[in-house]
Structures are given as structure tokens and as C-alpha cells.
Amino acid sequence: MIKQSVVLILLLCASLLLTGCWDRREVEELGIVHGIAIESAGNNRIRVVFQYINTSIQGGGGGGGSGENTITFQKPYRNQVIEADSVYDAVKQLPQETVARRFFAHTEVLIVSEEFARERGITEISDYISRDPQFKPNIWLLVGRGKDMASLMDTPGVISPIPTLRVSNVLEHQDVVSSYAPLRLGEFIRTLECTSEQPFTAILEATPNPSRPVEAGHGILDGQVPEPANRLAINGTALFKNDKMVGWLNQQESRGLLWLRDEVKQGIIKFSLPGVESGMAATEIYRTHTKVTPVLENGQIIVNVKIDAETVVQEVTRSFPMDDTEDIQKIEEAQNQAVIREVQSALDKAQKQMQVDPFGFGQAIHHKYPELWQQMRPDWDEIFPEIPVNLEVNTTIRLTNLTSRPIDFETEP
């Protein structure tokens, strides 16, 4: 008995010392899908673009018979397009195209064409992806502008040449600019299931690349252009009623949405200098807080919005003194009006034109007046456009950085 126990222990120790793993997968054998784009294909079918990390890239460099060194470059990503009846059907067709195993654990971006989002909605896509355990709920969901998602997915960057990787990197640092409003898939679905607010997310499109040289002959090597013709840009915010897109907000309106949702973290506020012709100022947002308070007055719901912000002066294009409190107060008032314009533009677009509530006003009413909300909920789409909104904006300039007075070229010697 003792001998048998010793043998078992030795076998166990030997197994622990073995290298490898029973479910080990070589990277080269995996098709690592980093991004997916979906559009309509006609006859109620869909076209799915899968973007893979190219794990087969080898190091460049080598010599020829002439003694000259040559460098070869390989595309760091590959796209695969499949037409199918559904996303699930497209995934099941993947093994027919290649022997590589499809790996979705690192998928970070899901793009739905604007046409698809308007006509068919998001539900049929999100249902499968939210069920499959390989997909993570923190995938970025975007609306792709343009009819050809394959072209959109084949728009590389320079620093981040993989298109969807560049997009995910930009979205990870969205707080730096706070000028668009993306949602992750899990948050989008949560909002979709909530009756007191409507979902939204950012819009992605390919735009001409201003860094591309106009003249030919600027390639690093023959056949390689250092700057692509187009670039991917986050350009607006798509608004949804239930699961279908009904319209979009531009950059100013998108930040107005973020102000109302208390989601502005950083960014630049630009405004005209009071009383100075062609004078402009730019301040950097340092800290913000938005409080949304519904109030019941004489049987009428009113939403009071109070926005507080602290900023730092970064640029003034014309001479404007900032030596005393009165000077600073003039700039702060101009800054207040700039924020009000952003917020009001978002309210006018969403509340008056599209009649959708991405701001969460219904949620605020639900929290404060739960019984009243139960009465309002069935007719919220009709009630929301008529809700009065009172805006109060108070901005404070904390610093003017290294100088309190801009350079004045007209000063006498």
C-alpha cells in the first residue's frame, strides 16, 4: 500500500514537471478576430466583415545577389467577408473558408452600418453576440457611415495600422476630448432594455486624410505610401428609438449630450472674447459636475439642469486683460454661454426633432417620483418633447497659466 502511494506521488510530480498544456493553441493556428462589421446584403441577408490580426507576419530584411538590402512589408491585418442569413450563420461558415480556429475573445469593436441600424436595428445582432461566451460585453458598438463596410474596415492608420485596433485605442482615451459618445455593447443593451432612456453610440466614418502629400514621390520605399488616402474618424453620435437609429448629433451636439449626462471629463471650450473683434479664447476643462433635478410644479414636470465646471485658460488670440476679477468674470460669462449653446443644441435635436431621450430625464423622474413615472411611462415618447428644461451653467476659471495678459503687438515702446 505504501509502495503504491509512493508511485502515485512520483507520477503526480512528474506530470507537474511536464511542459505544455492539454488545451494549448499555437498563435499561428488561431484566427484572432479583433473587429467585426455588419451591413445588409439584400434578400434579407447580411454581409459580415471579420478583421483578423495577421499572426503570420515575419521580420523583414534580407539581401539579394546584388548585395543590396531589401525590406518587405506584410499587412498586419486581413479581412474576410461572408454573406449569410445571420451573424451566427456567418460564424458557422468560417471553417469552410480556412482551417484556422476563429478566436473571438479579443474582439474589441463591432460596427453596424448606418443603413442596417436604421432599417433593421441592433437587436438581431446583439442577441447572438450577447449569448456567445467568447464575446465580451465590453465590445465597443459603433455605427459605420457609408455603404461599404469592407472599405471602412480596410482603412489603416499609420501609428496603429490595424483599423479596428486604432479605433479601440481612440475610444479608450475618449475622456481626453469628450466630444463624442460611444457605448459598449453591454451598456447599449442595458439602455435598450430600460424604458426610461434611449440608447446612443458613436459614428465611425472614413474621411480624407489631410496628412497625405498632394505631390507624388513622397514614399519611403517604392510602392509604399507613408500616409493612407483616408483615415477613420469618430464623427458624431447616433441616436436610437428602441433599437433603430433615428438620427445623429454632430460634435457640438454630442458634447451637449455628455454635459447633460455628467460625462464630460476633459476637452477644450472655444468662445469669442467679449467686446473684442475676431478675438477668440480656448480653455481646458479641468473638472465638471452636472445635476439633473426633476421638479413637479402645479402638476407639470420641469427638469432643472445645473452644470458646474472649472477650466484653465490655454489660448487667447487677441489682447484681453485678465488682471482682475471683473476681467475674469467677463470671460467666464462668455464661457457659460458657450456651454449653454452646446447643451441647447443637443436638447433641440433630440427633444424637439427626434423625440428621443438619451439624456436619462425619464430615469431621473423614475427615481424621484416613482408613482408618477408609472403613469407617464406609457406616453413618455409624447410627453418628453414637451418637458420644459431650465439650464443653469456656472463656469470658473482657476488658472491663466504662465501669463495673465496676452501678447499685445500694439503696445507702444
CSV table of C-alpha atoms in Angstrom, one decimal:
chain,number,residue,atom,x,y,z
A,1,MET,CA,0.0,0.0,0.0
A,2,ILE,CA,2.8,2.4,0.9
A,3,LYS,CA,4.7,1.5,-2.3
A,4,GLN,CA,1.6,2.2,-4.4
A,5,SER,CA,1.2,5.6,-2.7
A,6,VAL,CA,4.8,6.5,-3.4
A,7,VAL,CA,4.4,5.6,-7.0
A,8,LEU,CA,1.3,7.7,-7.3
A,9,ILE,CA,3.0,10.7,-5.8
A,10,LEU,CA,6.0,10.3,-8.1
A,11,LEU,CA,3.7,10.1,-11.1
A,12,LEU,CA,1.9,13.3,-10.0
A,13,CYS,CA,5.2,15.1,-9.5
A,14,ALA,CA,6.3,14.0,-13.0
A,15,SER,CA,3.1,15.3,-14.6
A,16,LEU,CA,3.6,18.7,-12.9
A,17,LEU,CA,7.1,19.0,-14.4
A,18,LEU,CA,5.9,18.3,-18.0
A,19,THR,CA,5.9,21.4,-20.2
A,20,GLY,CA,2.9,22.3,-22.3
A,21,CYS,CA,-0.8,22.2,-21.7
A,22,TRP,CA,-3.5,19.9,-22.9
A,23,ASP,CA,-5.5,22.7,-24.5
A,24,ARG,CA,-2.5,24.7,-25.8
A,25,ARG,CA,-3.1,26.5,-29.1
A,26,GLU,CA,-0.3,27.9,-31.2
A,27,VAL,CA,-0.9,31.6,-32.1
A,28,GLU,CA,-0.3,30.9,-35.8
A,29,GLU,CA,-3.2,28.4,-35.6
A,30,LEU,CA,-5.7,30.9,-34.3
A,31,GLY,CA,-7.7,33.4,-36.3
A,32,ILE,CA,-7.8,36.2,-33.8
A,33,VAL,CA,-10.8,38.4,-34.7
A,34,HIS,CA,-10.2,41.9,-33.5
A,35,GLY,CA,-13.2,43.6,-35.2
A,36,ILE,CA,-16.5,42.8,-36.9
A,37,ALA,CA,-18.6,45.0,-39.3
A,38,ILE,CA,-22.1,44.2,-40.4
A,39,GLU,CA,-24.2,45.5,-43.3
A,40,SER,CA,-27.2,44.4,-45.4
A,41,ALA,CA,-26.6,42.2,-48.4
A,42,GLY,CA,-30.1,42.1,-50.0
A,43,ASN,CA,-32.8,39.4,-49.8
A,44,ASN,CA,-32.9,39.9,-46.0
A,45,ARG,CA,-29.3,38.5,-45.8
A,46,ILE,CA,-26.4,40.2,-44.1
A,47,ARG,CA,-22.7,40.8,-45.0
A,48,VAL,CA,-20.2,40.3,-42.2
A,49,VAL,CA,-16.6,41.5,-42.3
A,50,PHE,CA,-14.2,39.8,-39.9
A,51,GLN,CA,-10.9,41.5,-39.3
A,52,TYR,CA,-8.0,39.3,-38.1
A,53,ILE,CA,-4.7,40.1,-36.6
A,54,ASN,CA,-2.1,38.8,-39.1
A,55,THR,CA,-0.1,36.5,-36.8
A,56,SER,CA,1.9,35.1,-39.7
A,57,ILE,CA,4.0,38.3,-40.2
A,58,GLN,CA,7.7,37.5,-40.3
A,59,GLY,CA,10.5,40.0,-39.7
A,60,GLY,CA,11.6,41.9,-42.8
A,61,GLY,CA,15.1,42.3,-44.2
A,62,GLY,CA,17.3,40.3,-46.4
A,63,GLY,CA,20.0,40.6,-49.1
A,64,GLY,CA,19.9,39.9,-52.8
A,65,GLY,CA,22.5,38.8,-55.2
A,66,SER,CA,23.4,42.4,-55.9
A,67,GLY,CA,24.3,42.9,-52.3
A,68,GLU,CA,21.5,45.4,-51.7
A,69,ASN,CA,19.3,45.0,-48.7
A,70,THR,CA,15.6,44.9,-49.4
A,71,ILE,CA,12.7,45.2,-46.9
A,72,THR,CA,9.4,43.5,-47.3
A,73,PHE,CA,6.2,44.6,-45.6
A,74,GLN,CA,3.2,42.5,-44.8
A,75,LYS,CA,-0.3,43.7,-44.0
A,76,PRO,CA,-0.7,43.4,-40.2
A,77,TYR,CA,-4.4,42.5,-40.6
A,78,ARG,CA,-6.6,40.5,-43.0
A,79,ASN,CA,-10.3,40.9,-43.7
A,80,GLN,CA,-12.7,38.2,-44.5
A,81,VAL,CA,-16.3,38.8,-45.9
A,82,ILE,CA,-19.1,36.3,-45.6
A,83,GLU,CA,-22.7,36.7,-46.7
A,84,ALA,CA,-25.2,34.7,-44.5
A,85,ASP,CA,-28.6,34.7,-43.0
A,86,SER,CA,-27.4,35.9,-39.6
A,87,VAL,CA,-24.2,36.6,-37.6
A,88,TYR,CA,-24.4,33.1,-36.1
A,89,ASP,CA,-24.7,31.6,-39.6
A,90,ALA,CA,-21.7,33.7,-40.8
A,91,VAL,CA,-19.6,32.5,-37.9
A,92,LYS,CA,-20.5,28.9,-38.6
A,93,GLN,CA,-19.4,29.3,-42.2
A,94,LEU,CA,-15.9,30.4,-41.2
A,95,PRO,CA,-14.4,26.9,-41.0
A,96,GLN,CA,-15.3,26.4,-44.7
A,97,GLU,CA,-13.0,29.3,-45.6
A,98,THR,CA,-9.9,28.4,-43.7
A,99,VAL,CA,-8.6,25.8,-41.3
A,100,ALA,CA,-7.6,28.4,-38.6
A,101,ARG,CA,-9.7,28.4,-35.5
A,102,ARG,CA,-11.7,31.5,-35.0
A,103,PHE,CA,-11.0,33.2,-31.7
A,104,PHE,CA,-13.3,36.0,-30.6
A,105,ALA,CA,-12.1,36.6,-27.0
A,106,HIS,CA,-10.1,39.6,-28.2
A,107,THR,CA,-12.8,41.2,-30.4
A,108,GLU,CA,-13.0,44.8,-29.3
A,109,VAL,CA,-15.0,46.6,-32.0
A,110,LEU,CA,-18.5,45.8,-33.5
A,111,ILE,CA,-19.5,48.2,-36.4
A,112,VAL,CA,-23.1,48.2,-37.7
A,113,SER,CA,-23.7,50.1,-41.0
A,114,GLU,CA,-25.9,53.2,-40.7
A,115,GLU,CA,-28.3,51.7,-43.3
A,116,PHE,CA,-28.6,48.5,-41.3
A,117,ALA,CA,-29.1,50.3,-38.0
A,118,ARG,CA,-31.9,52.5,-39.4
A,119,GLU,CA,-33.7,49.8,-41.3
A,120,ARG,CA,-33.2,46.6,-39.3
A,121,GLY,CA,-32.0,47.7,-35.9
A,122,ILE,CA,-29.5,46.2,-33.5
A,123,THR,CA,-31.5,43.5,-31.7
A,124,GLU,CA,-30.9,40.7,-34.1
A,125,ILE,CA,-27.1,41.3,-33.9
A,126,SER,CA,-26.8,41.9,-30.2
A,127,ASP,CA,-28.9,38.8,-29.4
A,128,TYR,CA,-26.3,36.3,-30.7
A,129,ILE,CA,-23.2,38.2,-29.6
A,130,SER,CA,-24.6,38.6,-26.0
A,131,ARG,CA,-25.2,34.8,-25.9
A,132,ASP,CA,-21.9,33.6,-27.2
A,133,PRO,CA,-19.5,33.3,-24.2
A,134,GLN,CA,-16.5,34.1,-26.4
A,135,PHE,CA,-17.6,37.7,-26.9
A,136,LYS,CA,-17.1,40.1,-24.1
A,137,PRO,CA,-19.8,42.6,-23.1
A,138,ASN,CA,-17.3,45.5,-23.2
A,139,ILE,CA,-17.0,45.3,-27.0
A,140,TRP,CA,-17.3,48.9,-28.5
A,141,LEU,CA,-20.5,49.2,-30.5
A,142,LEU,CA,-20.3,51.8,-33.3
A,143,VAL,CA,-22.4,52.9,-36.3
A,144,GLY,CA,-20.5,52.9,-39.6
A,145,ARG,CA,-21.3,55.6,-42.0
A,146,GLY,CA,-21.1,54.7,-45.7
A,147,LYS,CA,-22.5,51.7,-47.7
A,148,ASP,CA,-19.3,49.7,-48.0
A,149,MET,CA,-18.2,48.3,-44.6
A,150,ALA,CA,-15.4,46.3,-46.3
A,151,SER,CA,-13.7,49.6,-47.4
A,152,LEU,CA,-14.3,51.1,-44.0
A,153,MET,CA,-12.5,48.1,-42.4
A,154,ASP,CA,-9.6,48.4,-44.9
A,155,THR,CA,-8.7,52.0,-43.9
A,156,PRO,CA,-5.4,51.6,-41.9
A,157,GLY,CA,-3.8,54.1,-39.7
A,158,VAL,CA,-0.1,54.9,-39.6
A,159,ILE,CA,0.9,54.5,-35.9
A,160,SER,CA,-1.8,51.9,-35.4
A,161,PRO,CA,-2.1,50.3,-38.9
A,162,ILE,CA,-4.8,47.8,-37.9
A,163,PRO,CA,-8.0,49.7,-38.4
A,164,THR,CA,-10.1,48.3,-35.6
A,165,LEU,CA,-7.2,48.5,-33.2
A,166,ARG,CA,-6.7,52.2,-33.9
A,167,VAL,CA,-10.4,52.7,-33.3
A,168,SER,CA,-10.4,50.9,-30.0
A,169,ASN,CA,-7.3,52.8,-28.9
A,170,VAL,CA,-9.0,56.2,-29.7
A,171,LEU,CA,-12.1,55.1,-27.8
A,172,GLU,CA,-10.1,54.1,-24.8
A,173,HIS,CA,-8.9,57.7,-24.5
A,174,GLN,CA,-12.3,59.4,-25.3
A,175,ASP,CA,-12.3,61.3,-21.9
A,176,VAL,CA,-9.4,63.4,-23.2
A,177,VAL,CA,-11.6,65.2,-25.7
A,178,SER,CA,-15.2,64.4,-24.5
A,179,SER,CA,-16.6,65.2,-28.0
A,180,TYR,CA,-18.4,62.0,-28.9
A,181,ALA,CA,-20.5,59.5,-27.0
A,182,PRO,CA,-19.7,55.8,-27.7
A,183,LEU,CA,-21.2,52.9,-25.8
A,184,ARG,CA,-20.0,49.4,-25.2
A,185,LEU,CA,-22.4,46.6,-26.3
A,186,GLY,CA,-23.3,45.6,-22.8
A,187,GLU,CA,-24.2,49.2,-21.8
A,188,PHE,CA,-26.1,49.6,-25.1
A,189,ILE,CA,-28.2,46.5,-24.3
A,190,ARG,CA,-28.9,47.6,-20.8
A,191,THR,CA,-30.1,51.0,-22.0
A,192,LEU,CA,-32.1,49.3,-24.7
A,193,GLU,CA,-34.0,47.3,-22.1
A,194,CYS,CA,-34.6,50.4,-20.0
A,195,THR,CA,-37.9,52.2,-20.6
A,196,SER,CA,-36.7,55.5,-19.1
A,197,GLU,CA,-34.0,56.4,-21.6
A,198,GLN,CA,-32.9,55.6,-25.2
A,199,PRO,CA,-29.6,54.3,-26.3
A,200,PHE,CA,-27.0,56.0,-28.4
A,201,THR,CA,-23.4,55.4,-29.6
A,202,ALA,CA,-20.7,57.0,-31.7
A,203,ILE,CA,-20.5,57.1,-35.5
A,204,LEU,CA,-17.4,56.0,-37.4
A,205,GLU,CA,-16.6,57.0,-40.9
A,206,ALA,CA,-13.7,57.2,-43.4
A,207,THR,CA,-12.7,60.8,-44.2
A,208,PRO,CA,-9.9,62.2,-46.5
A,209,ASN,CA,-6.5,62.2,-44.8
A,210,PRO,CA,-5.1,65.8,-44.6
A,211,SER,CA,-1.7,64.4,-43.9
A,212,ARG,CA,-1.4,62.7,-47.3
A,213,PRO,CA,1.0,64.6,-49.6
A,214,VAL,CA,-0.5,66.1,-52.7
A,215,GLU,CA,2.5,65.5,-54.8
A,216,ALA,CA,3.8,62.1,-55.8
A,217,GLY,CA,7.2,60.8,-54.8
A,218,HIS,CA,6.9,61.0,-51.1
A,219,GLY,CA,7.0,57.3,-50.4
A,220,ILE,CA,9.5,55.8,-48.0
A,221,LEU,CA,10.2,53.0,-50.4
A,222,ASP,CA,8.9,52.3,-53.9
A,223,GLY,CA,5.4,51.1,-53.7
A,224,GLN,CA,4.8,52.2,-50.2
A,225,VAL,CA,2.9,55.4,-49.4
A,226,PRO,CA,3.6,56.6,-45.8
A,227,GLU,CA,0.1,58.1,-45.4
A,228,PRO,CA,-3.1,56.4,-46.4
A,229,ALA,CA,-5.6,58.2,-48.6
A,230,ASN,CA,-8.3,58.1,-45.9
A,231,ARG,CA,-8.5,57.9,-42.2
A,232,LEU,CA,-11.0,56.6,-39.7
A,233,ALA,CA,-12.7,59.3,-37.6
A,234,ILE,CA,-15.3,59.3,-34.9
A,235,ASN,CA,-17.7,61.8,-36.3
A,236,GLY,CA,-20.9,62.3,-34.4
A,237,THR,CA,-23.3,60.3,-32.2
A,238,ALA,CA,-26.2,58.0,-33.4
A,239,LEU,CA,-29.5,58.3,-31.5
A,240,PHE,CA,-31.9,55.4,-31.3
A,241,LYS,CA,-35.5,54.9,-30.7
A,242,ASN,CA,-35.8,51.4,-29.3
A,243,ASP,CA,-33.2,49.5,-31.3
A,244,LYS,CA,-33.3,51.5,-34.6
A,245,MET,CA,-31.3,54.6,-35.4
A,246,VAL,CA,-33.4,57.7,-35.9
A,247,GLY,CA,-30.8,60.4,-36.3
A,248,TRP,CA,-27.4,61.7,-35.2
A,249,LEU,CA,-25.7,64.5,-33.4
A,250,ASN,CA,-22.7,66.5,-34.6
A,251,GLN,CA,-19.6,67.1,-32.4
A,252,GLN,CA,-21.1,70.2,-30.6
A,253,GLU,CA,-24.4,68.4,-30.0
A,254,SER,CA,-22.6,65.3,-28.9
A,255,ARG,CA,-20.8,67.2,-26.1
A,256,GLY,CA,-24.1,68.8,-25.2
A,257,LEU,CA,-25.4,65.2,-24.7
A,258,LEU,CA,-22.3,64.5,-22.5
A,259,TRP,CA,-22.8,67.7,-20.4
A,260,LEU,CA,-26.4,66.6,-19.7
A,261,ARG,CA,-25.3,63.1,-18.7
A,262,ASP,CA,-22.5,64.4,-16.5
A,263,GLU,CA,-19.9,62.6,-18.6
A,264,VAL,CA,-17.7,65.5,-19.7
A,265,LYS,CA,-14.2,64.8,-18.3
A,266,GLN,CA,-11.8,66.9,-20.3
A,267,GLY,CA,-11.7,68.9,-23.5
A,268,ILE,CA,-11.5,72.4,-24.9
A,269,ILE,CA,-14.1,75.1,-24.8
A,270,LYS,CA,-13.8,77.7,-27.5
A,271,PHE,CA,-15.6,81.1,-27.4
A,272,SER,CA,-15.4,84.7,-28.6
A,273,LEU,CA,-13.7,87.2,-26.4
A,274,PRO,CA,-16.4,89.7,-25.1
A,275,GLY,CA,-16.1,93.1,-26.8
A,276,VAL,CA,-13.0,92.1,-28.9
A,277,GLU,CA,-13.4,91.9,-32.7
A,278,SER,CA,-12.2,88.5,-34.0
A,279,GLY,CA,-10.9,87.6,-30.6
A,280,MET,CA,-11.1,84.0,-29.5
A,281,ALA,CA,-10.3,82.2,-26.3
A,282,ALA,CA,-9.7,78.5,-25.6
A,283,THR,CA,-9.9,77.0,-22.1
A,284,GLU,CA,-9.2,73.4,-21.0
A,285,ILE,CA,-11.8,71.6,-18.9
A,286,TYR,CA,-10.4,70.7,-15.5
A,287,ARG,CA,-13.4,69.5,-13.5
A,288,THR,CA,-17.2,69.3,-14.1
A,289,HIS,CA,-20.4,68.2,-12.4
A,290,THR,CA,-23.9,68.1,-13.7
A,291,LYS,CA,-27.0,67.7,-11.6
A,292,VAL,CA,-30.4,66.9,-13.2
A,293,THR,CA,-33.4,67.5,-10.9
A,294,PRO,CA,-37.0,66.9,-12.0
A,295,VAL,CA,-39.5,69.1,-10.1
A,296,LEU,CA,-43.3,68.8,-10.0
A,297,GLU,CA,-44.9,72.2,-10.1
A,298,ASN,CA,-48.7,72.6,-10.4
A,299,GLY,CA,-49.0,69.2,-12.0
A,300,GLN,CA,-46.2,69.9,-14.5
A,301,ILE,CA,-42.8,68.2,-14.6
A,302,ILE,CA,-39.9,70.6,-15.1
A,303,VAL,CA,-36.3,69.4,-15.4
A,304,ASN,CA,-33.7,71.7,-13.8
A,305,VAL,CA,-30.1,71.2,-15.0
A,306,LYS,CA,-27.2,72.7,-13.1
A,307,ILE,CA,-23.8,72.5,-14.7
A,308,ASP,CA,-20.6,73.5,-12.8
A,309,ALA,CA,-17.2,73.5,-14.5
A,310,GLU,CA,-13.7,74.6,-13.7
A,311,THR,CA,-11.3,75.5,-16.5
A,312,VAL,CA,-7.8,76.7,-17.3
A,313,VAL,CA,-7.1,79.4,-19.9
A,314,GLN,CA,-4.9,77.9,-22.7
A,315,GLU,CA,-5.1,80.4,-25.5
A,316,VAL,CA,-6.2,84.0,-26.2
A,317,THR,CA,-5.9,85.2,-29.8
A,318,ARG,CA,-6.3,89.0,-29.1
A,319,SER,CA,-5.3,91.3,-26.4
A,320,PHE,CA,-7.6,91.0,-23.4
A,321,PRO,CA,-6.7,91.8,-19.8
A,322,MET,CA,-7.1,89.2,-17.2
A,323,ASP,CA,-5.6,91.1,-14.3
A,324,ASP,CA,-8.6,91.5,-12.0
A,325,THR,CA,-11.8,89.7,-11.0
A,326,GLU,CA,-14.0,91.8,-13.4
A,327,ASP,CA,-12.0,90.7,-16.4
A,328,ILE,CA,-12.2,87.1,-15.4
A,329,GLN,CA,-15.9,87.3,-14.8
A,330,LYS,CA,-16.4,88.6,-18.4
A,331,ILE,CA,-14.6,85.6,-19.8
A,332,GLU,CA,-16.5,83.2,-17.5
A,333,GLU,CA,-19.8,84.5,-18.7
A,334,ALA,CA,-18.7,84.1,-22.3
A,335,GLN,CA,-17.7,80.6,-21.4
A,336,ASN,CA,-21.1,79.9,-19.7
A,337,GLN,CA,-22.8,80.9,-23.0
A,338,ALA,CA,-20.6,78.5,-25.0
A,339,VAL,CA,-21.6,75.6,-22.8
A,340,ILE,CA,-25.3,76.6,-22.9
A,341,ARG,CA,-25.1,76.6,-26.7
A,342,GLU,CA,-23.8,73.1,-26.8
A,343,VAL,CA,-26.4,71.8,-24.3
A,344,GLN,CA,-29.2,73.6,-26.0
A,345,SER,CA,-28.2,72.3,-29.4
A,346,ALA,CA,-28.4,68.7,-28.1
A,347,LEU,CA,-31.8,69.4,-26.5
A,348,ASP,CA,-33.3,70.9,-29.7
A,349,LYS,CA,-32.1,68.0,-31.8
A,350,ALA,CA,-33.1,65.1,-29.5
A,351,GLN,CA,-36.1,66.5,-27.8
A,352,LYS,CA,-37.7,68.6,-30.5
A,353,GLN,CA,-36.7,67.0,-33.8
A,354,MET,CA,-36.3,63.2,-32.9
A,355,GLN,CA,-38.4,62.9,-29.8
A,356,VAL,CA,-35.9,60.6,-28.1
A,357,ASP,CA,-34.5,60.8,-24.6
A,358,PRO,CA,-30.8,59.8,-24.5
A,359,PHE,CA,-30.3,62.2,-21.5
A,360,GLY,CA,-31.9,60.0,-18.9
A,361,PHE,CA,-34.6,62.5,-17.9
A,362,GLY,CA,-37.1,59.7,-17.6
A,363,GLN,CA,-34.7,57.8,-15.3
A,364,ALA,CA,-34.4,60.9,-13.1
A,365,ILE,CA,-38.2,61.2,-12.9
A,366,HIS,CA,-38.4,57.5,-12.1
A,367,HIS,CA,-36.0,57.8,-9.2
A,368,LYS,CA,-37.7,60.9,-7.6
A,369,TYR,CA,-41.3,60.3,-8.5
A,370,PRO,CA,-41.7,56.5,-9.0
A,371,GLU,CA,-45.5,56.5,-8.8
A,372,LEU,CA,-45.8,59.5,-11.2
A,373,TRP,CA,-43.4,57.8,-13.6
A,374,GLN,CA,-45.6,54.7,-13.8
A,375,GLN,CA,-48.3,56.9,-15.1
A,376,MET,CA,-46.1,58.8,-17.5
A,377,ARG,CA,-44.1,55.8,-18.8
A,378,PRO,CA,-46.7,54.5,-21.5
A,379,ASP,CA,-46.8,58.0,-23.0
A,380,TRP,CA,-43.2,59.1,-22.4
A,381,ASP,CA,-42.5,59.5,-26.2
A,382,GLU,CA,-45.3,62.1,-26.4
A,383,ILE,CA,-44.6,63.7,-23.0
A,384,PHE,CA,-40.8,64.1,-23.3
A,385,PRO,CA,-40.7,66.6,-26.2
A,386,GLU,CA,-42.9,69.0,-24.1
A,387,ILE,CA,-40.9,68.8,-20.9
A,388,PRO,CA,-39.5,72.3,-20.0
A,389,VAL,CA,-35.8,72.2,-19.3
A,390,ASN,CA,-34.1,75.0,-17.2
A,391,LEU,CA,-30.4,75.4,-17.7
A,392,GLU,CA,-28.0,76.9,-15.2
A,393,VAL,CA,-24.3,77.0,-16.1
A,394,ASN,CA,-21.6,78.2,-13.8
A,395,THR,CA,-18.0,78.0,-15.0
A,396,THR,CA,-15.0,79.1,-13.0
A,397,ILE,CA,-11.5,79.9,-14.5
A,398,ARG,CA,-9.0,78.6,-12.0
A,399,LEU,CA,-5.7,79.5,-13.8
A,400,THR,CA,-4.5,81.6,-16.7
A,401,ASN,CA,-1.2,79.5,-16.8
A,402,LEU,CA,2.0,81.4,-17.1
A,403,THR,CA,0.6,84.8,-18.1
A,404,SER,CA,-2.5,86.8,-17.2
A,405,ARG,CA,-2.1,89.2,-20.2
A,406,PRO,CA,-1.8,88.1,-23.8
A,407,ILE,CA,0.9,89.5,-26.0
A,408,ASP,CA,-0.1,92.9,-27.3
A,409,PHE,CA,1.7,93.9,-30.6
A,410,GLU,CA,0.2,97.4,-30.5
A,411,THR,CA,1.8,98.4,-27.2
A,412,GLU,CA,4.0,101.5,-27.5
A,413,PRO,CA,7.7,101.0,-26.7
